[in-house]
Coordinates of C-alpha atoms in Angstrom, one line a residue:
M1 CA -31.4 -6.2 116.3
S2 CA -32.1 -8.9 118.7
R3 CA -34.4 -11.9 118.3
V4 CA -36.3 -13.3 121.3
R5 CA -39.3 -15.6 121.8
V6 CA -42.4 -14.1 123.5
L7 CA -45.4 -16.3 124.0
G8 CA -43.8 -18.9 121.7
E9 CA -43.5 -16.4 118.7
L10 CA -40.4 -14.9 117.2
V11 CA -40.2 -11.2 118.0
V12 CA -37.7 -8.7 116.5
L13 CA -36.6 -5.9 118.7
D14 CA -35.2 -2.9 116.8
D15 CA -32.5 -1.8 119.2
V16 CA -30.4 0.0 116.5
G17 CA -30.7 3.6 115.4
P18 CA -33.3 6.2 116.1
P19 CA -36.2 4.5 118.0
R20 CA -38.9 6.3 116.0
R21 CA -39.7 4.8 112.6
G22 CA -40.6 1.1 112.6
R23 CA -40.7 0.4 116.3
A24 CA -44.5 0.3 116.4
Y25 CA -45.5 1.6 113.0
P26 CA -48.4 -0.1 111.2
A27 CA -47.9 -1.5 107.6
A28 CA -48.6 0.8 104.7
G29 CA -52.1 -0.5 104.0
A30 CA -53.1 -0.2 107.6
T31 CA -51.7 3.3 107.7
S32 CA -53.9 4.4 104.8
A33 CA -56.9 2.8 106.5
L34 CA -56.1 4.6 109.8
L35 CA -55.8 8.0 108.2
L36 CA -58.8 7.7 105.9
P37 CA -61.6 8.8 108.4
A38 CA -59.6 11.9 109.4
A39 CA -58.7 12.7 105.8
V40 CA -62.3 12.4 104.6
L41 CA -63.6 14.6 107.4
L42 CA -60.9 17.3 107.1
G43 CA -60.9 17.2 103.3
G44 CA -64.7 17.3 102.9
L45 CA -65.6 19.7 105.7
V46 CA -62.5 21.9 106.2
L47 CA -60.2 21.9 103.2
W48 CA -62.7 21.9 100.4
P49 CA -64.9 24.6 102.1
V50 CA -61.7 26.8 102.6
L51 CA -60.9 26.4 98.9
R52 CA -64.5 27.0 98.0
T53 CA -64.6 30.2 100.0
M54 CA -61.4 31.4 98.4
H55 CA -62.8 30.7 95.0
A56 CA -66.0 32.6 95.8
S57 CA -64.0 35.6 97.0
V58 CA -62.6 36.2 93.5
T59 CA -65.5 35.0 91.3
T60 CA -69.1 35.8 90.6
D61 CA -71.2 33.0 89.1
G62 CA -68.0 31.3 88.0
R63 CA -66.6 34.5 86.4
W64 CA -63.3 35.8 87.6
V65 CA -63.7 39.3 89.2
G66 CA -60.3 39.5 91.0
A67 CA -60.3 41.8 94.0
E68 CA -63.7 43.3 93.3
H69 CA -65.4 41.6 96.3
F70 CA -62.5 42.6 98.6
R71 CA -62.8 46.2 97.6
T72 CA -66.6 46.2 98.1
A73 CA -66.5 44.4 101.4
L74 CA -63.7 46.6 102.9
A75 CA -65.3 49.8 101.6
A76 CA -68.6 49.0 103.2
P77 CA -69.6 51.5 106.0
G78 CA -68.0 50.5 109.3
T79 CA -65.8 47.7 108.0
G80 CA -62.6 49.7 108.8
A81 CA -63.7 50.1 112.4
V82 CA -64.6 46.4 112.5
V83 CA -61.2 45.3 111.3
G84 CA -59.4 47.7 113.7
R85 CA -61.5 46.4 116.6
T86 CA -60.6 42.8 115.6
V87 CA -56.9 43.7 115.6
L88 CA -57.3 45.4 119.0
W89 CA -58.9 42.3 120.4
A90 CA -56.1 40.1 119.0
L91 CA -53.3 42.2 120.5
L92 CA -54.6 43.8 123.7
V93 CA -56.7 41.0 125.3
P94 CA -54.0 38.2 124.9
A95 CA -51.4 40.6 126.4
V96 CA -53.7 41.3 129.4
V97 CA -54.6 37.6 129.9
T98 CA -51.0 36.5 129.6
A99 CA -49.7 39.1 132.1
L100 CA -52.4 38.4 134.6
G101 CA -52.0 34.7 134.2
Y102 CA -48.3 34.8 135.0
L103 CA -48.7 37.2 137.9
L104 CA -51.5 35.1 139.5
A105 CA -49.7 31.8 138.8
A106 CA -46.6 33.2 140.6
A107 CA -48.6 34.7 143.4
S108 CA -50.6 31.5 144.1
R109 CA -47.6 29.2 144.3
R110 CA -46.5 27.5 147.6
S111 CA -49.2 29.2 149.7
Q112 CA -52.0 27.8 151.8
E113 CA -54.7 29.6 149.8
G114 CA -53.0 29.0 146.4
G115 CA -55.0 25.9 145.5
L116 CA -58.3 27.6 146.3
V117 CA -57.4 30.7 144.3
R118 CA -56.5 28.6 141.2
L119 CA -59.8 26.6 141.6
I120 CA -61.8 29.8 141.7
L121 CA -60.0 31.2 138.6
L122 CA -60.6 27.9 136.8
V123 CA -64.4 27.8 137.0
P124 CA -65.0 30.6 134.4
V125 CA -62.9 28.6 131.9
A126 CA -65.6 25.9 131.8
L127 CA -68.5 28.2 131.5
P128 CA -70.2 28.6 128.0
L129 CA -69.4 32.0 126.6
V130 CA -73.2 32.4 126.4
V131 CA -73.4 32.1 130.1
T132 CA -70.4 34.5 130.5
G133 CA -72.3 37.0 128.4
V134 CA -75.5 36.6 130.4
T135 CA -73.5 37.0 133.7
F136 CA -71.8 40.2 132.7
R137 CA -74.9 41.6 131.0
L138 CA -76.6 41.2 134.4
M139 CA -73.7 43.0 136.1
Y140 CA -73.6 45.8 133.5
D141 CA -77.3 46.4 133.3
P142 CA -77.8 50.1 132.5
D143 CA -80.3 50.5 135.3
P144 CA -78.4 50.8 138.6
R145 CA -81.4 49.3 140.4
R146 CA -80.5 46.0 138.6
G147 CA -76.9 46.2 137.5
L148 CA -74.4 45.9 140.3
A149 CA -71.4 47.3 138.3
T150 CA -73.6 50.2 137.1
L151 CA -74.6 50.9 140.7
V152 CA -71.0 50.9 141.9
A153 CA -69.9 53.2 139.0
A154 CA -72.7 55.6 139.8
R155 CA -71.7 55.8 143.5
L156 CA -68.0 56.2 142.7
T157 CA -68.6 59.0 140.2
G158 CA -71.2 60.7 142.3
R159 CA -73.9 60.5 139.6
S160 CA -77.6 60.0 140.0
Y161 CA -79.3 56.8 138.9
D162 CA -80.7 58.5 135.8
D163 CA -77.2 59.7 134.8
A164 CA -75.2 56.6 135.7
P165 CA -72.4 55.5 133.4
Q166 CA -73.6 53.2 130.7
L167 CA -71.1 50.3 130.7
L168 CA -72.9 48.7 127.7
G169 CA -73.2 52.0 125.9
P170 CA -71.5 52.9 122.6
G171 CA -68.3 54.3 124.3
L172 CA -67.6 51.5 126.8
V173 CA -69.2 48.3 125.3
T174 CA -65.9 47.0 123.8
V175 CA -64.2 47.5 127.2
A176 CA -67.0 45.7 128.9
L177 CA -66.8 42.8 126.4
M178 CA -63.0 42.5 126.9
S179 CA -63.4 42.5 130.7
A180 CA -65.8 39.5 130.4
F181 CA -63.4 37.7 128.0
V182 CA -60.4 38.2 130.4
W183 CA -62.5 36.9 133.3
A184 CA -63.3 33.8 131.3
W185 CA -59.7 33.0 130.1
V186 CA -57.3 34.0 132.8
G187 CA -57.8 30.7 134.7
L188 CA -56.4 28.7 131.7
A189 CA -53.3 31.0 131.6
V190 CA -52.8 30.5 135.3
L191 CA -52.8 26.7 135.0
V192 CA -50.3 26.7 132.1
F193 CA -47.9 29.1 133.8
R194 CA -48.2 27.2 137.0
S195 CA -47.2 24.0 135.3
A196 CA -44.3 25.8 133.6
L197 CA -43.1 27.4 136.9
D198 CA -43.2 24.0 138.7
A199 CA -41.1 22.5 135.9
V200 CA -38.3 25.0 136.4
P201 CA -35.5 23.3 138.4
S202 CA -34.6 25.2 141.6
S203 CA -31.0 24.5 140.9
L204 CA -31.1 27.1 138.1
A205 CA -32.2 29.9 140.5
D206 CA -29.6 28.7 143.0
A207 CA -26.9 29.0 140.4
V208 CA -27.9 32.5 139.4
R209 CA -27.9 33.6 143.1
A210 CA -24.5 32.0 143.7
Y211 CA -23.1 34.3 141.1
G212 CA -24.6 37.4 142.7
G213 CA -27.9 37.6 140.7
G214 CA -30.9 39.2 142.2
R215 CA -34.7 38.7 141.6
R216 CA -34.5 40.2 138.2
H217 CA -31.6 37.9 137.1
V218 CA -33.4 34.9 138.5
L219 CA -36.5 35.7 136.5
W220 CA -34.6 36.3 133.3
D221 CA -31.9 33.6 133.4
A222 CA -33.5 30.9 135.5
Q223 CA -37.1 31.2 134.3
W224 CA -37.8 33.3 131.3
R225 CA -35.1 32.2 128.9
P226 CA -35.2 28.4 129.6
L227 CA -39.0 28.0 129.7
L228 CA -41.3 30.9 130.2
L229 CA -40.5 32.5 126.8
R230 CA -42.1 29.6 125.0
T231 CA -44.9 29.3 127.5
T232 CA -45.7 33.0 127.1
A233 CA -45.8 32.7 123.3
V234 CA -48.1 29.6 123.6
V235 CA -50.5 31.3 126.0
F236 CA -50.6 34.5 123.9
A237 CA -51.3 32.5 120.7
L238 CA -54.0 30.4 122.4
V239 CA -55.8 33.5 123.7
A240 CA -55.4 35.3 120.4
V241 CA -57.1 32.4 118.6
G242 CA -59.8 32.5 121.3
T243 CA -60.5 36.2 120.6
S244 CA -61.4 35.2 117.0
R245 CA -64.3 33.3 118.5
T246 CA -66.0 36.1 120.4
F247 CA -69.2 35.7 118.4
D248 CA -71.1 34.1 121.3
L249 CA -70.1 36.9 123.8
I250 CA -70.9 39.8 121.5
L251 CA -74.2 38.3 120.3
V252 CA -75.5 37.6 123.9
M253 CA -73.9 40.4 125.9
T254 CA -74.5 43.5 123.7
P255 CA -77.9 45.2 123.3
G256 CA -79.0 45.4 119.7
S257 CA -78.7 49.2 119.7
V258 CA -74.9 49.1 120.2
R259 CA -74.0 45.8 118.4
D260 CA -72.5 47.7 115.5
E261 CA -70.2 49.6 117.9
A262 CA -69.0 46.2 119.3
S263 CA -68.8 44.2 116.1
V264 CA -65.7 42.3 115.0
L265 CA -65.1 40.2 111.9
A266 CA -66.6 37.1 113.6
L267 CA -70.0 38.9 113.8
R268 CA -69.7 40.9 110.5
I269 CA -69.1 37.8 108.4
W270 CA -72.2 36.2 110.0
Q271 CA -74.2 39.3 109.3
T272 CA -72.9 39.5 105.7
S273 CA -73.3 35.9 104.6
G274 CA -75.7 34.3 107.2
G275 CA -74.4 30.8 106.5
T276 CA -74.4 31.1 102.7
T277 CA -71.7 31.5 100.2
T278 CA -71.6 35.2 99.0
G279 CA -68.8 37.1 97.3
D280 CA -68.5 39.9 99.9
G281 CA -68.8 37.5 102.8
A282 CA -66.2 35.2 101.3
A283 CA -63.8 38.1 100.8
L284 CA -64.1 39.1 104.5
G285 CA -63.7 35.5 105.4
V286 CA -60.5 35.1 103.5
V287 CA -59.1 38.3 105.1
W288 CA -60.0 36.9 108.5
L289 CA -58.8 33.4 107.7
V290 CA -55.4 34.6 106.5
A291 CA -55.0 36.7 109.7
V292 CA -55.9 33.9 112.0
V293 CA -53.9 31.1 110.3
G294 CA -51.0 33.4 109.6
G295 CA -50.8 34.5 113.2
I296 CA -50.9 31.0 114.6
M297 CA -48.3 29.9 112.1
V298 CA -45.9 32.7 113.2
A299 CA -46.5 31.7 116.8
A300 CA -45.8 28.0 116.0
L301 CA -42.6 28.8 114.2
F302 CA -41.5 31.1 117.1
V303 CA -41.8 28.2 119.6
R304 CA -40.8 25.4 117.2
Q305 CA -38.3 22.7 118.3
A306 CA -36.7 19.6 116.9
W307 CA -39.0 16.7 116.1
P308 CA -39.1 14.3 117.8
P309 CA -38.6 16.5 120.8
P310 CA -35.2 16.1 122.6
R311 CA -35.6 14.0 125.7
A312 CA -33.6 14.6 128.8
E313 CA -32.0 11.5 130.3
A314 CA -32.9 12.5 133.9
A315 CA -35.0 15.5 134.5
P316 CA -34.1 17.2 137.8
E317 CA -36.9 17.4 140.3
P318 CA -38.0 20.9 141.2
G319 CA -36.7 21.8 144.6
P320 CA -38.5 23.7 147.4
V321 CA -39.6 27.2 146.4
A322 CA -40.0 30.0 148.9
P323 CA -43.6 31.2 149.2
P324 CA -44.4 34.5 147.4
R325 CA -44.2 37.7 149.3
R326 CA -47.2 39.0 151.2
V327 CA -48.1 41.6 148.6
F328 CA -48.4 38.9 145.9
R329 CA -50.5 36.7 148.1
L330 CA -52.8 39.6 148.7
L331 CA -53.0 40.1 145.0
A332 CA -54.0 36.5 144.4
A333 CA -56.6 36.6 147.2
G334 CA -58.1 39.8 145.8
A335 CA -58.3 38.3 142.3
A336 CA -60.1 35.3 143.7
I337 CA -62.7 37.6 145.4
A338 CA -63.1 39.6 142.2
W339 CA -63.6 36.5 140.1
L340 CA -66.3 35.3 142.5
V341 CA -68.4 38.4 142.2
P342 CA -69.8 37.7 138.7
L343 CA -70.6 34.1 139.7
G344 CA -72.4 35.4 142.8
V345 CA -74.4 37.8 140.7
L346 CA -75.5 35.0 138.4
V347 CA -76.5 32.6 141.2
A348 CA -78.3 35.3 143.2
T349 CA -80.3 36.5 140.2
S350 CA -81.3 32.9 139.4
A351 CA -82.8 32.5 142.8
H352 CA -85.4 35.2 142.1
G353 CA -88.6 34.9 140.1
R354 CA -89.4 36.6 136.8
V355 CA -91.1 39.7 138.3
D356 CA -88.5 40.3 141.0
A357 CA -85.5 39.9 138.7
A358 CA -87.0 42.2 136.1
A359 CA -88.1 44.9 138.5
R360 CA -85.2 45.3 140.9
G361 CA -81.7 44.0 141.8
W362 CA -81.2 40.7 143.5
W363 CA -80.0 42.5 146.7
S364 CA -83.4 44.2 147.1
A365 CA -85.6 41.2 147.7
P366 CA -85.2 37.8 149.4
P367 CA -84.7 34.8 147.1
N368 CA -87.7 32.6 146.4
G369 CA -86.5 30.0 143.9
E370 CA -89.4 30.6 141.6
S371 CA -87.3 30.5 138.4
Y372 CA -85.9 27.1 139.3
R373 CA -89.4 25.7 140.1
D374 CA -90.6 26.8 136.7
L375 CA -87.7 25.2 134.9
V376 CA -87.8 22.0 136.8
T377 CA -91.6 21.5 136.2
G378 CA -91.2 22.4 132.5
T379 CA -89.9 20.2 129.7
E380 CA -88.2 22.5 127.2
L381 CA -84.9 22.9 129.1
W382 CA -84.7 19.2 130.0
H383 CA -85.3 18.2 126.3
T384 CA -82.5 20.6 125.3
L385 CA -80.1 19.4 127.9
G386 CA -80.8 15.8 127.0
F387 CA -80.2 16.5 123.3
T388 CA -77.0 18.4 124.0
L389 CA -75.7 15.6 126.3
L390 CA -76.3 13.0 123.6
L391 CA -74.8 15.2 120.9
A392 CA -71.7 16.0 123.0
S393 CA -71.2 12.4 124.0
A394 CA -71.5 11.0 120.5
V395 CA -69.2 13.7 119.0
T396 CA -66.6 13.2 121.7
A397 CA -66.5 9.4 121.3
T398 CA -66.2 9.7 117.5
V399 CA -63.5 12.4 117.6
L400 CA -61.5 10.3 120.1
V401 CA -61.6 7.2 118.0
V402 CA -60.8 9.0 114.7
A403 CA -58.0 11.0 116.3
L404 CA -56.4 7.9 118.0
L405 CA -56.4 6.0 114.7
A406 CA -54.8 9.0 112.8
A407 CA -52.4 10.0 115.6
Y408 CA -50.9 6.5 115.8
P409 CA -49.2 6.4 112.4
L410 CA -48.4 10.2 112.4
A411 CA -46.5 10.0 115.7
W412 CA -43.6 8.1 114.1
L413 CA -42.9 10.5 111.3
T414 CA -39.6 12.5 111.6
G415 CA -38.0 15.5 110.1
P416 CA -39.8 17.9 107.7
A417 CA -42.8 15.6 107.2
A418 CA -43.5 15.6 110.9
Q419 CA -43.2 19.4 111.1
A420 CA -45.4 20.0 108.1
T421 CA -48.0 17.6 109.5
G422 CA -48.1 19.5 112.7
L423 CA -48.5 22.9 111.0
V424 CA -51.3 21.6 108.8
L425 CA -53.2 20.2 111.8
L426 CA -52.6 23.4 113.7
A427 CA -54.0 25.5 110.8
A428 CA -57.0 23.3 110.5
S429 CA -57.7 23.6 114.2
V430 CA -58.1 27.4 114.0
V431 CA -60.2 27.8 110.9
P432 CA -63.3 29.9 111.9
I433 CA -66.5 28.2 111.1
Q434 CA -68.2 31.4 110.0
V435 CA -65.7 31.6 107.1
I436 CA -66.6 28.2 105.7
A437 CA -70.3 28.0 106.8
G438 CA -71.7 28.4 103.3
P439 CA -69.6 25.6 101.7
V440 CA -70.1 23.3 104.6
N441 CA -73.9 23.7 104.2
E442 CA -73.4 22.8 100.5
V443 CA -71.5 19.6 101.5
L444 CA -74.2 18.7 104.1
G445 CA -76.8 19.3 101.4
L446 CA -75.2 16.6 99.3
V447 CA -74.7 13.9 102.0
L448 CA -77.4 14.8 104.6
S449 CA -80.3 17.0 105.1
S450 CA -79.4 20.5 106.3
G451 CA -80.4 21.3 109.9
T452 CA -80.4 17.7 111.1
A453 CA -78.8 16.3 114.3
Q454 CA -76.5 14.1 112.1
G455 CA -75.3 17.1 110.1
L456 CA -74.7 19.1 113.3
A457 CA -72.7 16.2 114.8
L458 CA -70.7 15.8 111.6
V459 CA -69.6 19.5 111.6
H460 CA -68.6 19.2 115.3
I461 CA -66.6 16.1 114.5
A462 CA -64.8 17.7 111.6
L463 CA -63.9 20.8 113.7
G464 CA -62.7 18.7 116.6
V465 CA -60.5 16.2 114.8
P466 CA -57.5 18.4 113.9
F467 CA -56.8 19.5 117.5
A468 CA -57.4 16.0 118.9
V469 CA -55.0 14.4 116.4
L470 CA -52.4 17.1 117.1
V471 CA -52.5 16.5 120.9
L472 CA -52.5 12.7 120.6
R473 CA -49.9 12.6 117.9
N474 CA -47.5 14.7 120.0
A475 CA -48.3 12.7 123.2
F476 CA -47.5 9.4 121.4
A477 CA -44.2 10.8 120.2
D478 CA -43.3 11.9 123.7
L479 CA -43.5 8.4 125.1
P480 CA -40.3 6.9 126.3
V481 CA -38.8 4.2 124.1
E482 CA -39.2 1.6 126.8
Q483 CA -43.0 2.1 127.0
V484 CA -43.4 1.8 123.2
R485 CA -41.4 -1.4 123.1
D486 CA -43.3 -2.8 126.0
A487 CA -46.6 -2.0 124.2
R488 CA -45.4 -3.7 121.1
L489 CA -44.3 -6.8 122.9
G490 CA -47.6 -7.0 124.7
G491 CA -49.7 -6.5 121.6
R492 CA -50.2 -9.2 119.0
R493 CA -51.6 -6.7 116.4
W494 CA -51.2 -3.0 115.9
W495 CA -54.5 -2.3 117.5
H496 CA -53.3 -4.0 120.7
T497 CA -50.2 -1.8 120.6
L498 CA -52.4 1.3 120.1
R499 CA -54.6 0.4 123.0
R500 CA -51.6 0.0 125.3
L501 CA -50.1 3.3 124.1
A502 CA -53.3 5.1 124.8
R503 CA -53.2 3.8 128.3
H504 CA -49.7 5.3 128.7
N505 CA -51.1 8.6 127.4
L506 CA -54.1 8.7 129.7
S507 CA -53.7 12.5 130.4
A508 CA -53.7 13.3 126.7
V509 CA -56.8 11.1 126.1
V510 CA -58.6 12.7 129.0
A511 CA -57.7 16.2 127.9
V512 CA -59.0 15.6 124.4
S513 CA -62.2 14.0 125.6
V514 CA -63.0 16.7 128.2
L515 CA -62.1 19.6 126.0
E516 CA -64.1 18.2 123.1
F517 CA -67.2 17.5 125.2
V518 CA -67.0 20.9 126.8
Q519 CA -66.5 22.6 123.4
V520 CA -69.7 20.9 122.0
W521 CA -71.7 21.5 125.2
N522 CA -70.8 25.2 125.3
D523 CA -71.1 25.9 121.6
L524 CA -73.3 28.6 120.1
V525 CA -72.1 29.4 116.7
V526 CA -72.1 25.9 115.2
G527 CA -75.6 25.3 116.6
R528 CA -76.7 28.6 115.3
L529 CA -75.5 27.9 111.8
F530 CA -76.3 24.2 111.3
S531 CA -79.1 23.2 113.7
G532 CA -82.7 22.8 112.8
P533 CA -86.1 22.9 114.6
G534 CA -85.7 19.3 115.9
A535 CA -82.0 19.6 116.6
S536 CA -81.4 22.7 118.7
P537 CA -78.6 22.4 121.3
L538 CA -78.1 24.3 124.5
G539 CA -76.2 27.4 123.2
P540 CA -78.9 28.6 120.7
F541 CA -81.6 27.8 123.3
L542 CA -80.0 30.1 125.9
A543 CA -79.2 32.8 123.2
E544 CA -82.9 32.8 122.1
Q545 CA -84.0 33.7 125.7
T546 CA -81.8 36.8 125.6
R547 CA -84.2 38.5 123.1
S548 CA -86.3 39.7 126.1
F549 CA -83.4 40.0 128.5
V550 CA -84.8 42.1 131.3
S551 CA -88.2 40.5 131.5
N552 CA -86.6 37.0 131.3
S553 CA -83.5 37.6 133.4
G554 CA -84.5 35.3 136.3
A555 CA -85.3 32.3 134.2
L556 CA -82.3 33.0 131.9
A557 CA -80.0 33.1 135.0
A558 CA -81.4 29.9 136.3
S559 CA -81.0 28.1 133.0
S560 CA -77.4 29.4 132.8
V561 CA -76.6 27.9 136.2
L562 CA -78.1 24.5 135.3
A563 CA -76.3 24.5 131.9
S564 CA -73.0 25.2 133.6
V565 CA -72.9 22.5 136.2
L566 CA -71.7 19.6 134.0
P567 CA -68.9 21.4 132.2
V568 CA -67.6 23.0 135.4
V569 CA -67.6 19.6 137.2
L570 CA -65.8 18.0 134.3
V571 CA -63.1 20.6 134.0
V572 CA -62.5 20.9 137.8
L573 CA -62.2 17.1 138.3
S574 CA -59.9 16.6 135.3
R575 CA -57.8 19.8 135.7
R576 CA -54.6 17.9 136.4
H577 CA -55.1 15.7 133.3
L578 CA -55.9 18.8 131.2
V579 CA -52.7 20.6 132.1
A580 CA -50.6 17.5 131.7
G581 CA -52.2 16.5 128.5
L582 CA -51.9 19.9 126.9
V583 CA -48.4 20.6 128.1
S584 CA -47.1 17.2 126.9
G585 CA -49.2 16.8 123.8
G586 CA -50.6 20.1 122.7
V587 CA -47.8 22.6 123.1
R588 CA -45.4 21.5 120.4

């Protein structure tokens, strides 16, 4: 330890031992105060509802019934198919997204068109899943005179318009839904893999080639084993968790007549309980909760590492990398064109009026902008957009403050306590809201009126805090020792130190803020379960318009375009911070 004077005050520098505990850690009383807001939110709106759901799954009116609700729920007609379909989503879709993400990330590196390709692939990531559902339902419309994909399928198979393949029919609806989900998520996988590939030192590949290794050996020894194995596991786990939230896509994209053939647990639980606490719904919720949390825990243990993470003294700079071969560059360009087609369909449909969009395809008549004129002169959409903007801004600001306060003391934990804290936060981040909707409504009924804007915001805050704390806590712990000590020297109190540390973690702060804002803006399920007549956000507003999909397709497409502008702009402008923040803070 050394003693120096800074601004006339005695300062003690802890230069001995591990530079984690005590170097910028608040006192015990301050620590409790910092953790209290996050603890109250997670305890009251996540932990207690989970315990209440588990209790409801084995009791009836307080009387123990054991596995009776599980047997009843699983024996219900169609439940076996629903569970099997959910497992298929959780295994097949992440595998496809991960493989495509890696291939396109490798194909778009070090090429002139690579940046444009990645930008195009990134746009669907920011779209609300409601908008994705609207877009692909327009493409897969069963009438070839309106549905572009149906028209192409009819031409390729040589069938007439009346006998065209039904892409949203009972046999193909799940494949159609999966294609929409892959389209929406591949861009995120490309960004993560691109960041990982750029971090691989070229000296590793040179060393492998020096010993006579070929392309296969370079991939395995210089890329896969040192870094890509963990990255692949992380991407697969993220997408698998994302598939548990396909409620929005299924509800919007599938016609009511085939919804049962496309149903997964996310939809079945909502249909069973409807936001209340029921025995059968709770039993299905526990099954789903165990599967989701268990899966993410296995993935976390698979990619676990020492805590605090080992720090390289001098990370080698990645050297020049040869551009990909022509066939891979063509693959990337073809993917970009394919990813633009659904966006083009949505924009082209939105440029037509109600009658034109309902009667024929967008390619059959010139655009007239009637749908946009009707929306601009009306007040309903603008009121909804204004409410959603206010809600997303308030939730984001609150989540950021609560997460910063909690992440500051948690960042300096070491050993098993730090690992356990990370696992708890990770588990809380992936709890499906449909599982705990009934108990959450019970809590809101005690502290607020159900269906109010305040209650809706409170639910969003509680769901957003775990992931935000996890990202910021990991980002704080990744800071170099010198930056932490500089922040401590420059801050007279712990909150000054926290503010300076947050500045050093700008990427993580931006990532948390943008992701939380976009999550609230794009949400459907939370708004569907907890909003009221005077507090209806954008997602339920758009979903309500799909009830008369064909006759309302022009206005619905125009509303979807206007609703997508802000999240797309935010994600595109902050994409570098998003990747840097998630890689340094979220993947741990």
